[in-house]
Coordinates of C-alpha atoms in Angstrom, one line a residue:
M1 CA 44.7 176.7 100.7
V2 CA 43.5 176.8 97.1
L3 CA 43.2 173.9 94.8
S4 CA 44.3 174.1 91.3
A5 CA 41.9 173.0 88.5
I6 CA 44.0 169.6 88.2
D7 CA 43.5 169.0 91.9
M8 CA 39.7 170.0 91.9
G9 CA 39.2 167.4 88.9
A10 CA 41.0 164.6 90.8
L11 CA 38.9 165.3 93.8
A12 CA 35.7 165.4 92.1
E13 CA 36.7 162.0 90.1
R14 CA 37.6 160.3 93.8
L15 CA 34.1 161.6 95.2
A16 CA 32.3 160.1 92.0
M17 CA 34.5 156.8 92.3
D18 CA 33.6 156.7 96.1
E19 CA 30.0 157.5 95.7
V20 CA 27.8 155.3 97.9
K21 CA 25.2 153.4 95.8
G22 CA 21.7 153.7 97.1
R23 CA 19.6 150.4 98.2
S24 CA 16.3 149.4 96.9
P25 CA 13.4 148.4 99.4
W26 CA 13.9 144.8 98.8
T27 CA 17.4 144.9 99.5
D28 CA 16.6 146.3 102.9
A29 CA 13.9 143.8 103.3
R30 CA 16.4 141.0 102.5
I31 CA 19.1 142.1 105.0
R32 CA 16.4 142.5 107.7
F33 CA 15.2 139.0 107.0
M34 CA 18.6 137.6 107.1
R35 CA 19.1 139.0 110.5
N36 CA 16.1 137.3 111.9
K37 CA 17.5 134.0 113.3
A38 CA 14.2 132.4 113.4
A39 CA 13.2 133.2 110.0
V40 CA 16.7 131.6 108.4
A41 CA 16.3 128.7 110.6
G42 CA 12.8 128.2 109.2
M43 CA 14.1 128.5 105.6
F44 CA 16.9 126.3 106.1
L45 CA 14.6 123.8 107.6
L46 CA 12.2 124.1 104.7
I47 CA 15.0 123.4 102.3
I48 CA 15.7 120.1 104.3
V49 CA 12.3 119.1 104.2
S50 CA 11.8 119.9 100.7
A51 CA 14.8 118.1 99.5
F52 CA 13.5 115.0 101.6
A53 CA 10.1 115.5 100.0
F54 CA 11.5 115.5 96.4
F55 CA 14.6 113.2 96.6
G56 CA 14.2 111.1 99.5
E57 CA 12.5 107.9 97.7
M58 CA 16.0 107.8 95.7
F59 CA 17.5 106.6 99.1
A60 CA 14.8 104.4 100.0
V61 CA 14.9 100.5 99.7
S62 CA 11.8 100.2 98.0
T63 CA 9.1 102.1 96.4
Y64 CA 5.9 103.8 98.6
D65 CA 3.8 101.6 97.1
Y66 CA 5.8 97.9 97.4
I67 CA 4.4 95.7 100.1
D68 CA 6.7 93.2 101.9
F69 CA 4.4 90.4 102.6
S70 CA 7.2 88.4 104.4
R71 CA 7.1 91.1 107.3
S72 CA 3.5 92.5 106.9
G73 CA 2.1 90.0 109.3
D74 CA 4.6 90.8 112.1
V75 CA 5.4 94.4 111.9
L76 CA 5.6 94.8 115.4
H77 CA 8.9 92.7 115.5
L78 CA 10.2 92.6 111.8
G79 CA 9.1 96.1 110.8
R80 CA 10.7 98.4 113.2
P81 CA 13.0 100.9 112.3
S82 CA 16.5 99.7 111.3
L83 CA 19.6 101.3 109.5
A84 CA 21.0 97.7 108.7
S85 CA 17.7 96.6 106.8
G86 CA 17.4 100.1 104.9
N87 CA 14.2 100.7 106.4
Y88 CA 15.0 103.9 108.2
F89 CA 11.8 104.7 109.6
G90 CA 10.2 101.2 109.7
L91 CA 7.3 99.5 108.0
D92 CA 3.7 100.5 108.2
D93 CA 1.0 97.8 109.0
Q94 CA 0.6 96.5 105.4
G95 CA 4.6 96.2 105.4
R96 CA 5.4 99.1 102.9
D97 CA 8.5 101.3 103.7
L98 CA 7.4 104.2 105.9
F99 CA 10.4 106.3 104.6
A100 CA 9.6 106.2 101.2
R101 CA 5.7 106.9 102.1
T102 CA 6.5 109.9 104.3
A103 CA 8.7 111.3 101.8
Q104 CA 6.0 111.0 99.2
G105 CA 3.4 112.0 101.7
T106 CA 5.7 115.4 102.8
R107 CA 5.7 116.2 98.6
I108 CA 2.1 115.7 98.4
S109 CA 1.3 117.9 101.2
I110 CA 3.6 120.6 100.2
I111 CA 2.3 120.7 96.7
V112 CA -1.2 120.9 97.9
G113 CA -0.1 123.7 100.0
L114 CA 1.7 125.5 97.2
V115 CA -0.9 125.3 94.7
G116 CA -3.7 125.9 97.0
A117 CA -2.0 129.0 98.1
S118 CA -1.1 130.0 94.7
I119 CA -4.8 129.7 93.5
S120 CA -6.0 131.8 96.4
V121 CA -3.4 134.4 96.2
I122 CA -4.2 134.9 92.3
V123 CA -7.9 134.9 92.5
G124 CA -8.1 137.1 95.8
T125 CA -5.4 139.4 94.8
L126 CA -7.5 140.4 91.4
Y127 CA -10.9 140.2 93.0
G128 CA -9.8 142.3 95.9
A129 CA -7.8 144.8 93.7
V130 CA -10.8 145.5 91.0
S131 CA -13.2 145.6 93.9
G132 CA -11.2 148.4 95.6
Y133 CA -10.1 150.2 92.7
V134 CA -13.6 150.3 90.7
G135 CA -15.3 151.2 94.0
G136 CA -18.9 152.3 94.5
R137 CA -22.0 149.9 93.9
T138 CA -19.4 147.4 92.1
D139 CA -17.2 147.6 95.4
Q140 CA -20.4 146.8 97.6
I141 CA -22.0 143.9 95.3
M142 CA -18.6 142.2 95.3
M143 CA -17.8 142.4 98.8
R144 CA -21.4 141.5 99.9
I145 CA -20.7 138.3 97.9
V146 CA -17.5 137.7 99.7
D147 CA -19.4 137.9 103.1
I148 CA -21.9 135.7 102.0
L149 CA -19.5 132.9 101.1
L150 CA -17.6 133.6 104.1
A151 CA -20.9 132.7 105.9
I152 CA -20.6 129.1 104.3
P153 CA -18.9 126.5 106.1
F154 CA -15.3 126.0 104.5
M155 CA -14.6 122.6 105.2
F156 CA -18.1 121.0 104.8
V157 CA -18.0 122.4 101.3
I158 CA -14.7 121.0 100.6
I159 CA -16.0 117.6 101.9
L160 CA -19.0 117.7 99.9
L161 CA -17.2 118.4 96.9
L162 CA -14.6 115.3 97.6
V163 CA -17.9 113.3 98.1
M164 CA -20.0 114.3 95.1
F165 CA -17.2 114.5 92.4
G166 CA -14.6 111.9 93.8
R167 CA -11.2 112.2 95.7
S168 CA -8.7 113.1 93.6
L169 CA -5.6 115.6 93.6
S170 CA -7.4 118.2 91.0
M171 CA -10.5 118.4 93.2
L172 CA -8.7 118.7 96.2
F173 CA -6.7 121.7 94.4
L174 CA -9.9 123.1 93.3
G175 CA -11.8 123.0 96.7
I176 CA -8.9 124.4 98.9
G177 CA -7.8 127.0 96.5
L178 CA -11.0 128.5 95.1
L179 CA -12.8 128.6 98.8
S180 CA -9.7 130.4 100.4
W181 CA -9.2 133.4 98.4
L182 CA -11.9 135.3 100.3
S183 CA -9.7 136.6 103.4
M184 CA -7.1 137.5 100.7
A185 CA -9.8 139.6 98.7
R186 CA -10.5 141.4 101.7
I187 CA -7.2 142.6 102.6
V188 CA -6.1 143.3 99.1
R189 CA -9.1 145.6 98.8
G190 CA -8.2 147.3 101.7
Q191 CA -4.9 148.1 100.8
T192 CA -6.2 149.1 97.2
L193 CA -8.4 151.6 98.7
T194 CA -5.2 153.3 100.2
L195 CA -3.4 153.0 97.1
K196 CA -6.0 154.3 94.4
N197 CA -5.7 158.0 95.6
R198 CA -1.8 158.2 95.3
E199 CA -0.4 160.7 93.0
F200 CA 1.1 157.8 90.7
I201 CA -2.3 156.3 90.2
Q202 CA -3.9 159.5 89.4
A203 CA -1.2 160.4 87.1
A204 CA -1.7 157.3 85.3
Q205 CA -5.6 158.0 85.2
A206 CA -4.8 161.6 83.7
A207 CA -2.5 159.7 81.1
G208 CA -5.5 157.8 80.0
V209 CA -4.1 154.5 80.9
R210 CA -7.1 151.8 81.0
G211 CA -8.4 150.8 84.4
F212 CA -7.3 147.1 84.2
T213 CA -3.9 148.2 83.3
I214 CA -3.6 150.3 86.3
I215 CA -4.5 147.5 88.5
L216 CA -1.8 145.1 86.9
R217 CA 1.0 147.7 86.6
H218 CA 0.9 149.8 89.5
I219 CA -1.8 148.6 91.9
V220 CA -0.8 144.8 92.2
P221 CA 3.1 145.4 92.2
N222 CA 2.8 147.9 95.2
L223 CA 0.9 145.1 97.0
L224 CA 3.5 142.1 96.5
G225 CA 5.1 142.8 100.1
I226 CA 1.5 142.0 101.9
V227 CA 0.8 139.3 99.3
A228 CA 4.0 137.5 99.9
V229 CA 3.6 137.2 103.5
Y230 CA 0.1 136.5 103.5
A231 CA 0.8 133.5 100.9
T232 CA 3.7 132.3 103.1
L233 CA 1.0 132.3 106.0
L234 CA -1.4 130.7 103.7
V235 CA 0.5 127.6 102.9
P236 CA 0.5 125.9 106.1
E237 CA -3.0 126.7 106.6
M238 CA -3.7 124.8 103.4
I239 CA -1.3 122.0 104.3
L240 CA -3.3 121.8 107.6
T241 CA -6.5 121.5 106.0
E242 CA -5.5 118.7 103.7
S243 CA -4.0 117.0 106.5
F244 CA -7.3 117.2 108.2
I245 CA -9.3 116.1 105.3
S246 CA -6.7 113.2 104.8
F247 CA -7.3 112.5 108.5
L248 CA -11.0 112.0 108.0
G249 CA -10.0 109.6 105.0
L250 CA -11.2 111.9 102.5
G251 CA -7.9 113.1 101.1
V252 CA -5.7 111.3 98.4
Q253 CA -6.5 107.9 97.3
A254 CA -4.5 105.0 97.9
P255 CA -1.5 104.2 97.0
L256 CA -0.9 107.8 97.1
T257 CA -0.9 109.4 100.4
S258 CA -0.2 112.5 102.5
L259 CA 1.0 113.4 106.0
G260 CA -2.6 113.6 107.1
D261 CA -3.2 110.1 106.1
L262 CA 0.0 108.9 107.3
I263 CA -0.6 110.3 110.6
S264 CA -4.4 109.0 110.7
Q265 CA -2.8 105.4 110.1
G266 CA -0.4 105.6 112.4
A267 CA -2.9 106.9 115.3
K268 CA -4.9 103.9 114.6
N269 CA -2.1 101.5 115.0
M270 CA -0.7 102.9 118.2
R271 CA -2.5 100.8 120.1
Y272 CA -0.5 97.7 118.6
G273 CA 2.7 99.4 119.7
T274 CA 4.1 100.3 116.2
I275 CA 4.4 104.1 117.4
W276 CA 7.0 104.9 114.7
Q277 CA 4.1 104.8 112.2
L278 CA 2.9 108.0 114.0
L279 CA 6.0 109.8 115.2
F280 CA 7.8 110.1 111.8
P281 CA 5.1 111.5 109.9
L282 CA 3.9 113.7 112.9
A283 CA 7.6 115.1 113.1
F284 CA 7.7 116.3 109.5
F285 CA 4.3 117.6 109.7
M286 CA 5.3 119.7 112.9
V287 CA 8.6 120.9 111.2
T288 CA 7.1 122.1 108.1
M289 CA 4.3 124.0 109.7
F290 CA 6.6 125.8 112.3
A291 CA 9.2 126.5 109.4
F292 CA 6.4 128.2 107.1
F293 CA 5.3 130.3 110.1
F294 CA 8.9 131.3 111.0
V295 CA 9.3 132.2 107.4
G296 CA 6.2 134.3 107.1
D297 CA 6.8 136.0 110.4
G298 CA 10.3 136.9 109.3
L299 CA 9.0 138.3 105.9
R300 CA 6.4 140.3 107.7
D301 CA 8.8 142.0 109.9
A302 CA 11.4 142.5 106.9
L303 CA 8.7 143.8 104.5
D304 CA 7.0 146.1 107.1
P305 CA 9.3 146.7 110.3
K306 CA 7.0 149.4 111.5
D307 CA 4.5 146.8 112.6
R308 CA 6.9 144.7 114.6

């Protein structure tokens, strides 16, 4: 069967209209992530927890630092959780609304985790990329510095900084973020060593592009998948570290609070029967941690399905 020129043109036009568009690797990763039920559930839980943390105080009957002196003396009976009174989570031992304090504590813990992880990712990525790309004696010196710092007890250094320079959010950010970048630096350095000999890097070098520009424009963008996965898993680690420090009484200063501080206070008051002071902060802490871990595992599987 012979097609005329008109038919051939119509067929070519139809094929052009029906051409299937290619999908980028990020689109494929998003599709794989959305198929992971645990990861999607974790992301949904994170949205709910974040909404509670940043907007929950709007629905509280009082602010996080308001003390109800009329009920602070008998919290066991007058401060129980009650929908009628608006104290959904009850009162703490000083007569403060636990709903508002849990919302504020969750917000502080999430902010500490995000800021600490961001500092760690930025410092560790740049340090590891420079070390791996430059190589030679510079790489050896930079990695020996990392090894020495890894030998220093991480938690003791943070506690020492808080004791010496005072308990504050800025010092907490600085201590947690600037001392947790070491593992990130080693991971990025290893990946950079595998990228520096690729053709597109050699082409950039042959074109006379400066080394730091190659790191920022070619190496770091190709590390975004690994960095994103590690950052997602680093946030709950930062939250856990901050909660442990607050549990020891060295975290944020009153009247501010965090989940670790609330859990510490609830554990101390369990013997008086006010178990709700422990259960509600502990529940939000566990949900937040599990949600971040689920999202991190989902990102790892979506961005690198070969490692499943």
